[in-house]
Amino acid sequence: MSTVAEERTVGQVIQARPDTSFEELARMLIAHRIGGLPVVDDDDKVMGVVSRKDLARQQGCLGRHGFGRHRMAHTPRRPADAHSVAGPAMAAGELMTSPAVTVHPEQRVADAARIMERRHVDRLPVVDEEDRLIGITTRRDLLRVFLRTDEEILADVADAVSGRAPAAHRIDGLRIDVRDGMVTMAGSSEPAIDTAALIRVTWRVDGVVGVMNRLTTGRESDH
């Protein structure tokens, strides 16, 4: 079972401070080709996240100027007496989305992936028990776990079932099949065996996207 700690991006995390300027934020996002970065305080605790969309939204130019794949179009200068409610003078503390959605290193990769999907984000700051920034994990990092072959998944499922549920040997003709990450378990077990436990340990295997339970008890198979 992979955790966020195993799959997070290692190395220096690109980050900002609350007083980091609009221009500096834009420069960092473009230079490092990233979609967002965490904003931390003096104790390295995550305060929020600034994304390219946040910058474009504040300029009121999403879809007209905004960010390209590798660069941002420069916004024309406005007259000195023009009033702008949101412009390049704003800093990260005002632009960031807060509170930030974060994960801890011991969390399962599958759980982090669900958080990304539910919150519509592409990256999550990884924090320690005191909410200090220690890394970053992205969709690309997590995707590696789900790009395993069916053969690799099958081997791990077999190990998990035999190791965590030793009663599996009492299932007559236990058959495990994996196709595109979908696991099918079939066979006839003794009534006393908790087949739900077999399904639970199977779900915990990295790369498993679904489990089809075709296990039957001895009584069911007699009918």
Short mmCIF file of C-alpha atoms in Angstrom, two decimals:
data_model
loop_
_atom_site.label_atom_id
_atom_site.label_comp_id
_atom_site.label_asym_id
_atom_site.label_seq_id
_atom_site.Cartn_x
_atom_site.Cartn_y
_atom_site.Cartn_z
CA MET A 1 0.00 0.00 0.00
CA SER A 2 1.78 3.16 -1.20
CA THR A 3 1.67 6.31 0.86
CA VAL A 4 2.05 9.96 -0.08
CA ALA A 5 5.55 9.92 1.45
CA GLU A 6 6.68 7.37 -1.14
CA GLU A 7 5.21 9.16 -4.16
CA ARG A 8 5.67 12.85 -3.36
CA THR A 9 8.01 15.03 -5.39
CA VAL A 10 11.40 15.20 -3.68
CA GLY A 11 13.75 18.15 -3.65
CA GLN A 12 13.20 21.82 -2.94
CA VAL A 13 9.55 22.85 -2.94
CA ILE A 14 8.81 26.06 -4.81
CA GLN A 15 6.98 28.26 -2.32
CA ALA A 16 5.97 31.83 -1.62
CA ARG A 17 5.58 34.11 1.39
CA PRO A 18 2.49 36.23 2.08
CA ASP A 19 4.31 39.35 0.85
CA THR A 20 5.56 37.78 -2.41
CA SER A 21 4.49 40.14 -5.19
CA PHE A 22 2.18 39.39 -8.09
CA GLU A 23 5.06 39.75 -10.54
CA GLU A 24 7.29 37.38 -8.58
CA LEU A 25 4.52 34.80 -8.30
CA ALA A 26 3.95 34.93 -12.05
CA ARG A 27 7.68 34.62 -12.69
CA MET A 28 7.99 31.53 -10.46
CA LEU A 29 4.98 29.78 -11.98
CA ILE A 30 6.23 30.36 -15.49
CA ALA A 31 9.91 29.61 -14.80
CA HIS A 32 9.15 26.31 -13.10
CA ARG A 33 6.23 25.42 -15.37
CA ILE A 34 3.90 24.68 -12.48
CA GLY A 35 0.22 25.44 -11.99
CA GLY A 36 0.41 26.58 -8.39
CA LEU A 37 2.53 26.89 -5.28
CA PRO A 38 2.01 26.95 -1.51
CA VAL A 39 2.21 30.11 0.57
CA VAL A 40 3.94 29.61 3.94
CA ASP A 41 4.51 31.76 7.01
CA ASP A 42 7.77 32.30 8.89
CA ASP A 43 7.41 28.88 10.55
CA ASP A 44 6.94 27.17 7.16
CA LYS A 45 3.30 26.45 8.00
CA VAL A 46 1.06 26.37 4.94
CA MET A 47 -1.32 29.32 4.83
CA GLY A 48 -2.79 28.80 1.39
CA VAL A 49 -2.08 28.09 -2.27
CA VAL A 50 -1.73 30.46 -5.22
CA SER A 51 -2.54 29.10 -8.68
CA ARG A 52 -2.33 30.50 -12.18
CA LYS A 53 -6.12 30.75 -12.14
CA ASP A 54 -5.97 32.85 -8.99
CA LEU A 55 -3.68 35.37 -10.70
CA ALA A 56 -5.71 35.47 -13.90
CA ARG A 57 -8.98 35.77 -11.99
CA GLN A 58 -7.71 38.71 -9.96
CA GLN A 59 -6.65 40.53 -13.10
CA GLY A 60 -10.09 39.97 -14.58
CA CYS A 61 -8.52 38.60 -17.73
CA LEU A 62 -9.16 34.86 -17.55
CA GLY A 63 -9.61 33.73 -21.14
CA ARG A 64 -8.37 37.03 -22.62
CA HIS A 65 -4.88 37.58 -21.26
CA GLY A 66 -4.32 34.96 -18.55
CA PHE A 67 -1.60 32.32 -18.74
CA GLY A 68 -0.52 30.35 -21.73
CA ARG A 69 1.12 26.97 -21.44
CA HIS A 70 4.54 28.49 -20.79
CA ARG A 71 4.01 32.23 -20.46
CA MET A 72 1.58 34.91 -19.40
CA ALA A 73 0.59 37.79 -21.66
CA HIS A 74 1.56 41.15 -20.18
CA THR A 75 -1.33 43.31 -19.09
CA PRO A 76 -1.18 46.79 -20.66
CA ARG A 77 -0.29 49.59 -18.27
CA ARG A 78 -3.19 51.60 -16.96
CA PRO A 79 -3.14 55.35 -16.39
CA ALA A 80 -1.83 56.30 -12.95
CA ASP A 81 -5.22 57.64 -11.92
CA ALA A 82 -7.09 54.47 -12.93
CA HIS A 83 -8.41 52.48 -10.00
CA SER A 84 -8.07 48.72 -10.07
CA VAL A 85 -9.62 46.54 -7.42
CA ALA A 86 -7.21 43.71 -8.24
CA GLY A 87 -3.96 44.23 -10.02
CA PRO A 88 -0.28 43.35 -10.05
CA ALA A 89 0.28 45.30 -6.78
CA MET A 90 -1.47 42.54 -4.83
CA ALA A 91 0.66 40.01 -2.94
CA ALA A 92 0.37 36.29 -2.31
CA GLY A 93 -1.40 36.76 1.02
CA GLU A 94 -4.29 38.47 -0.78
CA LEU A 95 -4.30 36.27 -3.87
CA MET A 96 -4.05 32.82 -2.29
CA THR A 97 -6.87 30.35 -1.79
CA SER A 98 -7.11 29.67 1.93
CA PRO A 99 -7.20 27.44 3.87
CA ALA A 100 -5.05 25.15 1.77
CA VAL A 101 -6.03 21.54 1.09
CA THR A 102 -3.13 19.48 2.43
CA VAL A 103 -2.18 15.85 3.04
CA HIS A 104 0.10 14.06 5.48
CA PRO A 105 2.91 11.74 4.35
CA GLU A 106 1.35 8.65 5.93
CA GLN A 107 -1.91 9.00 3.99
CA ARG A 108 -2.65 6.45 1.26
CA VAL A 109 -2.06 7.46 -2.35
CA ALA A 110 -5.62 6.48 -3.24
CA ASP A 111 -6.97 8.83 -0.56
CA ALA A 112 -4.84 11.72 -1.83
CA ALA A 113 -6.06 11.05 -5.38
CA ARG A 114 -9.68 11.19 -4.20
CA ILE A 115 -9.03 14.51 -2.45
CA MET A 116 -7.58 15.96 -5.66
CA GLU A 117 -10.58 14.79 -7.65
CA ARG A 118 -13.11 16.04 -5.12
CA ARG A 119 -11.45 19.44 -4.64
CA HIS A 120 -10.53 19.88 -8.33
CA VAL A 121 -6.82 20.51 -7.65
CA ASP A 122 -3.72 19.16 -9.38
CA ARG A 123 -1.28 19.34 -6.48
CA LEU A 124 -1.37 19.05 -2.71
CA PRO A 125 1.13 20.41 -0.16
CA VAL A 126 2.45 17.64 2.10
CA VAL A 127 2.70 18.73 5.74
CA ASP A 128 4.00 17.23 8.97
CA GLU A 129 2.11 16.87 12.24
CA GLU A 130 2.57 20.61 12.91
CA ASP A 131 1.34 21.58 9.43
CA ARG A 132 4.81 22.58 8.27
CA LEU A 133 5.51 22.16 4.56
CA ILE A 134 7.72 19.14 3.83
CA GLY A 135 6.89 18.39 0.21
CA ILE A 136 4.40 18.50 -2.63
CA THR A 137 2.50 15.76 -4.42
CA THR A 138 0.94 16.09 -7.86
CA ARG A 139 -1.45 14.14 -10.05
CA ARG A 140 1.55 12.94 -12.04
CA ASP A 141 3.19 11.58 -8.87
CA LEU A 142 0.07 9.69 -7.87
CA LEU A 143 -0.66 8.43 -11.37
CA ARG A 144 2.47 6.28 -11.29
CA VAL A 145 0.82 4.02 -8.73
CA PHE A 146 -2.14 3.36 -11.01
CA LEU A 147 0.00 2.53 -14.05
CA ARG A 148 0.89 -0.93 -12.75
CA THR A 149 0.46 -4.01 -14.91
CA ASP A 150 -2.27 -6.54 -14.18
CA GLU A 151 0.44 -9.11 -13.45
CA GLU A 152 1.97 -6.89 -10.75
CA ILE A 153 -1.43 -6.26 -9.20
CA LEU A 154 -2.32 -9.96 -9.28
CA ALA A 155 0.90 -10.90 -7.47
CA ASP A 156 0.25 -8.34 -4.72
CA VAL A 157 -3.40 -9.35 -4.36
CA ALA A 158 -2.39 -13.00 -3.97
CA ASP A 159 0.18 -12.04 -1.32
CA ALA A 160 -2.30 -9.82 0.51
CA VAL A 161 -5.01 -12.46 0.54
CA SER A 162 -2.71 -15.23 1.80
CA GLY A 163 -0.87 -13.02 4.28
CA ARG A 164 -3.70 -10.97 5.76
CA ALA A 165 -6.46 -13.56 5.39
CA PRO A 166 -4.93 -17.01 6.01
CA ALA A 167 -8.39 -18.60 5.88
CA ALA A 168 -8.27 -18.13 2.10
CA HIS A 169 -6.77 -21.61 1.73
CA ARG A 170 -10.15 -22.99 2.82
CA ILE A 171 -11.84 -21.54 -0.24
CA ASP A 172 -12.30 -24.31 -2.77
CA GLY A 173 -10.76 -23.39 -6.09
CA LEU A 174 -10.10 -19.74 -5.19
CA ARG A 175 -9.57 -17.90 -8.46
CA ILE A 176 -8.26 -14.36 -8.74
CA ASP A 177 -8.32 -12.58 -12.07
CA VAL A 178 -7.14 -9.04 -12.83
CA ARG A 179 -8.04 -7.13 -15.96
CA ASP A 180 -7.30 -3.41 -16.35
CA GLY A 181 -7.01 -3.10 -12.57
CA MET A 182 -10.40 -4.74 -11.95
CA VAL A 183 -10.04 -7.76 -9.63
CA THR A 184 -12.50 -10.66 -9.81
CA MET A 185 -12.51 -13.18 -6.97
CA ALA A 186 -14.39 -16.46 -7.37
CA GLY A 187 -14.65 -19.73 -5.49
CA SER A 188 -16.70 -21.58 -2.86
CA SER A 189 -15.84 -20.96 0.79
CA GLU A 190 -16.89 -22.44 4.11
CA PRO A 191 -19.78 -20.50 5.70
CA ALA A 192 -17.62 -19.43 8.65
CA ILE A 193 -15.07 -17.62 6.47
CA ASP A 194 -15.35 -13.82 6.39
CA THR A 195 -15.14 -13.21 2.66
CA ALA A 196 -15.63 -9.48 3.28
CA ALA A 197 -12.14 -9.46 4.85
CA LEU A 198 -10.69 -10.81 1.59
CA ILE A 199 -12.39 -8.03 -0.35
CA ARG A 200 -11.09 -5.37 2.05
CA VAL A 201 -7.44 -6.45 1.80
CA THR A 202 -7.79 -6.64 -1.98
CA TRP A 203 -9.06 -3.05 -2.16
CA ARG A 204 -5.92 -1.89 -0.31
CA VAL A 205 -3.58 -3.12 -3.03
CA ASP A 206 -2.12 -0.30 -5.12
CA GLY A 207 -3.52 -0.14 -8.63
CA VAL A 208 -6.81 -1.88 -7.84
CA VAL A 209 -9.67 0.14 -9.31
CA GLY A 210 -12.49 -2.24 -8.44
CA VAL A 211 -13.28 -5.64 -6.92
CA MET A 212 -15.94 -8.01 -8.22
CA ASN A 213 -16.98 -10.50 -5.54
CA ARG A 214 -18.10 -13.84 -6.98
CA LEU A 215 -17.26 -15.82 -3.86
CA THR A 216 -20.00 -18.15 -2.64
CA THR A 217 -20.48 -20.16 0.53
CA GLY A 218 -20.83 -23.93 0.49
CA ARG A 219 -24.56 -23.63 1.11
CA GLU A 220 -25.09 -21.27 -1.82
CA SER A 221 -23.19 -23.55 -4.19
CA ASP A 222 -25.35 -26.53 -3.15
CA HIS A 223 -28.53 -24.88 -4.50
#
